[in-house]
């Protein structure tokens, strides 16, 4: 008995990349050739189905049909080559109103975060570890928002949006990379505040340029590792129930609802990674701020307490907003069961928080407000 294992993608297309169905060419009897396809539906394996071998003209016919109808087999338990993002599914007037609202918010986000980066890089007073980390937070917020919002605007403008499998996976990867890195970076910023408040005399020697770069590189490396594993686990799943994603971007909960293969092990890995990233980051932040609060309570001067606390209050606000929304989306027990609420919360952490971060850090920071005022004054004088 001879068995030949071929990829359906090799038979039907030389360009498609995705999941592989196993064709077993089983020569049971002389001059009797058959093909068996083992198919998974709803997580349960069915008995092999017998098909006659495809002749070359039939393969060419299927190639032409797939070219004319991409994703036409989505309901039949086979490959999904593209997704349709359904967005908010509101009335046309409301969608157009939201389009302009999100466009304005996105422009404010870009202006605020780019302005923060330029201000930190151009002013000598901000060449400190705290502002070095803050500039990277602004950079992440720009990337984070740019991965999601332009596509959100396109979805609102067209009501529905078709996105290829590869583009969906790419968006998921960079979204996860930015979110994971921001979690670690917020933990690094909390540690930086701990060293500055609890060990001020050692701060300069502890937070050297090499140490700053190492901490930031560690945050990006942790985010990259989590993103690679999380994306691999998510997009190795067979999506065959439908290709319609009831969301405005490629996020985990709505994609999981389209899975038709067994997802339990992958979901456990994804949950574990999310739990690990959030738990490690929050633990570092909580421990750092417990020591900070203890150090503040030992300060006798009331003015000294207020000044020290004000330097940490903006960071605590950003942490509470960011991690609160992530926990609601990714660590709740019924992930994907209430996509309506998930959409609202997702708008909060993909659109609003990147816009609010520059305001949070500038409005409560006297140095930033003074530098911004001087920069605006110089601009007026130059005009």
XYZ file of C-alpha atoms in Angstrom:
383
model
C 0.000 0.000 0.000
C 1.391 3.409 -1.008
C 0.256 6.703 0.509
C 0.843 10.077 -1.148
C 0.280 13.234 0.923
C -0.345 16.362 -1.075
C -1.379 19.890 -0.110
C -4.637 21.191 -1.511
C -2.930 24.575 -1.843
C -0.349 22.960 -4.121
C -3.141 21.530 -6.259
C -5.332 24.612 -6.422
C -2.991 27.576 -6.101
C 0.719 28.313 -6.140
C 0.315 31.554 -4.221
C -2.046 30.833 -1.368
C -0.593 30.220 2.055
C -2.684 28.910 4.882
C -3.951 25.721 6.339
C -3.221 22.331 4.726
C -5.730 19.597 4.100
C -4.168 16.155 3.829
C -4.948 14.157 0.693
C -4.154 10.507 1.129
C -3.814 8.570 -2.052
C -4.552 5.050 -0.925
C -4.103 2.222 -3.381
C -6.361 -0.364 -1.798
C -6.779 -2.512 -4.880
C -5.129 -2.735 -8.289
C -6.564 -0.225 -10.760
C -8.729 1.262 -7.977
C -7.701 4.752 -6.942
C -9.507 6.882 -4.381
C -8.889 9.973 -2.315
C -9.895 10.283 1.336
C -10.349 13.644 3.045
C -10.605 13.787 6.825
C -12.585 16.863 7.750
C -13.188 18.580 11.096
C -16.512 20.230 11.742
C -17.472 21.714 15.067
C -14.373 20.238 16.669
C -15.448 16.626 15.951
C -13.738 14.404 13.393
C -16.054 12.745 10.924
C -15.564 9.513 9.049
C -13.404 9.908 5.944
C -15.355 10.993 2.893
C -14.634 9.356 -0.435
C -13.954 11.518 -3.421
C -12.863 10.706 -6.963
C -9.450 11.966 -7.989
C -9.525 15.445 -9.552
C -8.411 15.605 -13.133
C -6.304 18.536 -14.315
C -9.205 20.244 -16.162
C -11.286 20.036 -12.982
C -8.481 21.628 -10.982
C -8.230 24.457 -13.510
C -11.976 24.948 -13.248
C -11.789 25.213 -9.474
C -8.902 27.674 -9.775
C -11.007 29.930 -11.985
C -13.993 29.628 -9.626
C -11.926 30.534 -6.593
C -10.418 33.508 -8.411
C -13.917 34.789 -9.207
C -15.333 33.971 -5.765
C -12.659 34.366 -3.044
C -13.818 32.829 0.203
C -16.707 31.013 -1.509
C -16.142 27.873 0.554
C -16.330 29.581 3.961
C -19.672 28.032 4.854
C -18.685 24.554 3.672
C -15.972 23.822 6.212
C -12.987 24.809 4.076
C -10.444 27.579 3.846
C -11.243 31.221 4.560
C -9.023 33.433 2.410
C -10.514 36.771 3.464
C -12.667 38.269 6.196
C -15.499 40.772 6.112
C -15.371 43.258 8.994
C -18.952 44.194 9.853
C -18.032 47.162 12.068
C -20.771 48.741 14.184
C -23.712 48.024 11.840
C -25.480 51.306 12.546
C -27.638 53.572 10.417
C -25.810 55.441 7.661
C -26.213 58.833 9.374
C -24.802 57.536 12.664
C -21.912 55.810 10.894
C -20.981 59.026 9.096
C -21.156 60.939 12.380
C -18.883 58.404 14.051
C -16.527 58.613 11.080
C -15.914 62.331 11.660
C -15.693 61.887 15.452
C -13.058 59.141 15.170
C -11.196 61.086 12.486
C -10.904 64.109 14.789
C -9.830 61.893 17.706
C -7.192 60.215 15.534
C -5.790 63.557 14.389
C -5.634 64.741 18.023
C -3.879 61.487 18.969
C -1.259 61.899 16.258
C -0.700 65.590 17.010
C -0.511 65.073 20.784
C 1.879 62.126 20.727
C 4.090 63.498 17.967
C 4.176 66.816 19.817
C 5.209 65.031 23.020
C 8.041 63.216 21.241
C 9.328 66.390 19.571
C 9.114 68.337 22.850
C 11.040 65.674 24.776
C 13.726 65.352 22.090
C 14.200 69.098 21.620
C 14.232 70.341 25.233
C 17.341 69.650 27.333
C 15.288 69.573 30.553
C 13.620 66.363 29.390
C 16.782 64.336 28.825
C 15.985 62.162 31.854
C 14.931 58.497 32.145
C 11.293 59.337 32.919
C 10.846 61.371 29.728
C 12.860 58.856 27.723
C 10.296 56.196 28.669
C 7.442 58.637 28.070
C 8.654 59.288 24.508
C 8.517 55.544 23.825
C 5.010 55.415 25.285
C 3.975 58.156 22.842
C 5.585 56.235 19.986
C 3.660 53.084 20.937
C 0.412 55.048 21.148
C 0.994 56.362 17.615
C 1.618 52.840 16.295
C -1.201 51.365 18.381
C -3.725 53.864 17.086
C -2.477 53.727 13.484
C -2.881 49.950 13.344
C -6.596 50.211 14.196
C -8.138 53.624 13.508
C -7.529 54.023 9.724
C -9.204 50.671 9.151
C -12.016 51.645 11.538
C -12.579 54.809 9.494
C -12.661 52.795 6.280
C -15.172 50.369 7.783
C -17.426 53.243 8.875
C -17.180 54.853 5.448
C -17.997 51.688 3.486
C -20.310 49.987 6.045
C -18.380 46.723 5.575
C -14.767 46.076 4.754
C -13.132 43.082 3.075
C -9.714 42.255 4.501
C -7.423 39.474 3.320
C -6.366 36.667 5.641
C -2.743 37.864 5.532
C -3.657 41.485 6.271
C -5.872 40.386 9.162
C -3.026 38.322 10.645
C -0.596 41.232 10.163
C -2.927 43.656 11.913
C -3.434 41.194 14.766
C 0.340 40.776 15.127
C 1.160 44.493 15.316
C -1.837 45.253 17.530
C -0.709 42.542 19.988
C 2.898 43.745 19.752
C 1.968 47.332 20.634
C -0.413 46.335 23.449
C 2.012 43.852 25.027
C 4.962 46.227 24.784
C 2.905 49.016 26.357
C 2.073 46.726 29.293
C 5.759 46.062 29.926
C 6.693 49.706 29.334
C 4.177 50.905 31.934
C 5.785 48.464 34.386
C 9.232 49.865 33.506
C 7.947 53.406 34.093
C 6.604 52.373 37.523
C 10.007 50.894 38.411
C 11.656 54.130 37.258
C 9.395 56.137 39.623
C 10.213 53.715 42.457
C 13.962 54.276 42.035
C 13.483 58.060 41.718
C 11.325 58.369 44.866
C 12.748 55.664 47.127
C 16.433 55.910 46.144
C 16.911 59.461 44.807
C 20.651 59.542 45.534
C 21.209 56.384 43.480
C 18.836 57.361 40.661
C 21.471 58.767 38.294
C 23.795 55.799 38.721
C 20.973 53.242 38.621
C 19.227 54.631 35.516
C 22.180 54.986 33.173
C 21.598 55.316 29.394
C 22.543 51.649 29.005
C 20.025 50.635 31.676
C 17.258 52.663 30.019
C 17.953 51.090 26.636
C 18.067 47.639 28.205
C 14.699 48.111 29.941
C 13.040 49.442 26.781
C 14.576 46.682 24.663
C 13.287 44.125 27.173
C 9.777 45.597 26.899
C 9.855 45.370 23.089
C 11.331 41.845 23.190
C 8.627 40.661 25.598
C 5.947 42.201 23.402
C 7.444 40.604 20.272
C 7.584 37.134 21.853
C 3.999 37.353 23.074
C 2.829 38.640 19.692
C 4.531 35.864 17.713
C 3.114 33.078 19.896
C -0.338 34.627 20.177
C -0.621 35.262 16.421
C 0.638 31.780 15.615
C -1.884 30.168 17.970
C -4.775 32.261 16.626
C -4.143 31.924 12.900
C -3.306 28.224 12.945
C -6.991 27.663 13.745
C -9.325 26.609 10.928
C -11.848 29.380 10.257
C -14.738 27.844 8.361
C -18.027 28.700 10.079
C -18.109 32.058 8.333
C -15.790 34.796 7.120
C -17.859 37.621 8.645
C -16.133 39.190 11.671
C -18.603 41.025 13.910
C -16.029 43.639 14.902
C -14.180 46.646 13.510
C -10.721 45.043 13.491
C -9.159 41.592 13.718
C -9.276 40.910 17.447
C -9.196 37.622 19.333
C -12.790 37.273 20.681
C -14.622 37.708 17.337
C -12.106 35.519 15.479
C -12.547 32.694 17.977
C -16.255 32.642 17.198
C -15.448 31.656 13.594
C -13.275 28.672 14.510
C -14.438 25.213 13.466
C -11.436 23.199 14.613
C -10.531 22.273 18.163
C -9.378 25.462 19.906
C -9.199 24.487 23.570
C -5.417 24.013 23.749
C -4.726 27.170 21.748
C -7.179 29.183 23.856
C -5.449 27.958 27.013
C -2.062 29.076 25.639
C -3.507 32.469 24.617
C -5.220 32.949 27.990
C -2.029 31.957 29.802
C 0.045 34.467 27.819
C -2.475 37.257 28.424
C -2.605 36.382 32.117
C 1.197 36.256 32.299
C 1.767 39.611 30.569
C -0.895 41.435 32.569
C -0.012 39.788 35.897
C 3.738 40.433 35.600
C 3.179 44.051 34.587
C 0.584 44.781 37.265
C 2.684 43.048 39.949
C 5.710 45.225 39.159
C 3.505 48.330 39.126
C 1.729 47.514 42.409
C 4.922 46.599 44.253
C 6.649 49.741 42.989
C 3.797 51.984 44.072
C 3.460 50.333 47.464
C 7.069 51.309 48.149
C 6.429 54.769 46.652
C 3.378 55.362 48.874
C 5.325 54.174 51.900
C 8.146 56.609 51.040
C 5.678 59.474 50.509
C 4.054 58.863 53.905
C 7.452 59.244 55.566
C 7.945 62.706 54.051
C 7.172 65.277 56.727
C 6.710 68.369 54.582
C 3.202 68.637 53.135
C 4.504 70.349 50.012
C 7.032 67.574 49.478
C 4.305 64.931 49.688
C 2.114 66.746 47.168
C 4.972 67.261 44.700
C 6.117 63.631 44.909
C 2.612 62.284 44.564
C 1.836 64.521 41.573
C 4.773 63.031 39.638
C 3.231 59.564 40.043
C -0.487 60.391 39.754
C -0.445 60.734 35.951
C 1.222 57.360 35.557
C -1.265 55.682 37.902
C -4.131 57.196 35.901
C -2.746 55.834 32.614
C -2.170 52.407 34.198
C -5.699 52.194 35.609
C -7.308 53.109 32.271
C -5.184 50.798 30.136
C -5.121 47.679 32.285
C -8.767 48.035 33.317
C -9.929 47.758 29.705
C -7.508 44.920 28.862
C -8.686 42.852 31.822
C -12.318 43.400 30.827
C -11.710 42.184 27.260
C -9.157 39.400 27.577
C -9.361 37.937 31.081
C -13.108 37.658 31.561
C -14.618 34.205 31.540
C -17.055 34.738 28.646
C -14.688 36.126 26.039
C -16.513 36.809 22.791
C -19.998 36.260 24.213
C -20.917 39.965 24.395
C -19.293 41.535 21.345
C -21.513 44.644 21.602
C -19.927 45.610 24.935
C -16.517 44.510 23.684
C -16.763 46.964 20.775
C -17.415 49.871 23.137
C -14.559 48.917 25.467
C -12.246 48.300 22.501
C -12.955 51.802 21.184
C -11.935 53.085 24.612
C -8.479 51.480 24.639
C -7.720 51.691 20.905
C -8.971 55.224 20.227
C -9.443 57.177 23.463
C -6.516 56.053 25.641
C -3.808 56.821 23.012
C -5.384 60.274 22.696
C -5.651 60.821 26.466
C -2.105 59.760 27.422
C -0.363 62.968 26.226
C -3.011 65.035 28.011
C -2.702 63.012 31.219
C 1.084 63.379 31.323
C 1.162 67.040 30.265
C -1.744 68.536 32.227
C -0.405 67.189 35.539
C 3.225 68.002 34.748
C 4.391 71.550 35.373
C 7.615 71.122 33.393
C 5.783 69.891 30.299
C 3.259 72.731 30.475
C 6.040 75.330 30.772
C 8.003 73.822 27.880
C 4.870 73.652 25.744
C 4.080 77.287 26.521
C 7.608 78.370 25.539
C 7.418 76.358 22.324
C 4.117 78.028 21.418
C 5.566 81.461 22.226
C 8.583 80.792 19.963
C 6.207 79.742 17.172
C 4.224 82.982 17.498
C 7.400 85.111 17.497
C 8.744 83.351 14.389
C 5.504 84.119 12.567
